[in-house]
Coordinates of C-alpha atoms in Angstrom, one line a residue:
X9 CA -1.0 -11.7 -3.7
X10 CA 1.2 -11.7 -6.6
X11 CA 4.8 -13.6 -6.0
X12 CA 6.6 -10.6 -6.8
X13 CA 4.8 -8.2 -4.5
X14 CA 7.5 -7.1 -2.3
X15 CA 10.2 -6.8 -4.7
X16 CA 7.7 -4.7 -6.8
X17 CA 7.3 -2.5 -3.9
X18 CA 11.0 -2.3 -3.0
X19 CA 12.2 -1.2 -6.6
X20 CA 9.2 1.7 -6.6
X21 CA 10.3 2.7 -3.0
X22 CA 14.5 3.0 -4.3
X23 CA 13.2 4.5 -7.4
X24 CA 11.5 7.5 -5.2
X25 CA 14.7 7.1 -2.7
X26 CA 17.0 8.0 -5.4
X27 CA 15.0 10.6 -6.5
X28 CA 14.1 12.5 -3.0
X29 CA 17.8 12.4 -2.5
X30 CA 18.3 14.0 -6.1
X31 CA 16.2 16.8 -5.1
X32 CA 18.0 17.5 -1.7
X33 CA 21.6 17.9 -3.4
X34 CA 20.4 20.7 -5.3
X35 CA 18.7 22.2 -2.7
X36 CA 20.9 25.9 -1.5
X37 CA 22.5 25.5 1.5
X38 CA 21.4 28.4 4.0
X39 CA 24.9 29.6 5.2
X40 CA 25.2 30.9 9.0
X41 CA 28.6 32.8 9.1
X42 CA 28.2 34.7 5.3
X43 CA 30.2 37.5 5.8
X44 CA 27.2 40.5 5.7
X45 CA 28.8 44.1 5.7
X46 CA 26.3 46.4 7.9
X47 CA 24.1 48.9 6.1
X48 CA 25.2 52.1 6.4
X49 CA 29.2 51.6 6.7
X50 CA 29.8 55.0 7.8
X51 CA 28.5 54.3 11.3

């Protein structure tokens, strides 16, 4: 095994942490109490 097999392996798995965690900030966040007027207001 090479010396610098786990330190390889650490940077490639903080590379793809950073980047997962990228992704999930710009994910939309699915609101539960959005204020939703009902269809037909004149009922």
């Amino acid at each position: 095994m090479a010396d610098n097999y786990l330190e390889r392996h650490r940077e490639e798995y903080e590379l793809r942490k950073q980047a997962y965690l990228r992704k999930k900030k710009h994910l939309p966040k699915v609101r539960l109490h959005a204020s939703q007027k009902p269809e037909d207001e004149a009922l």
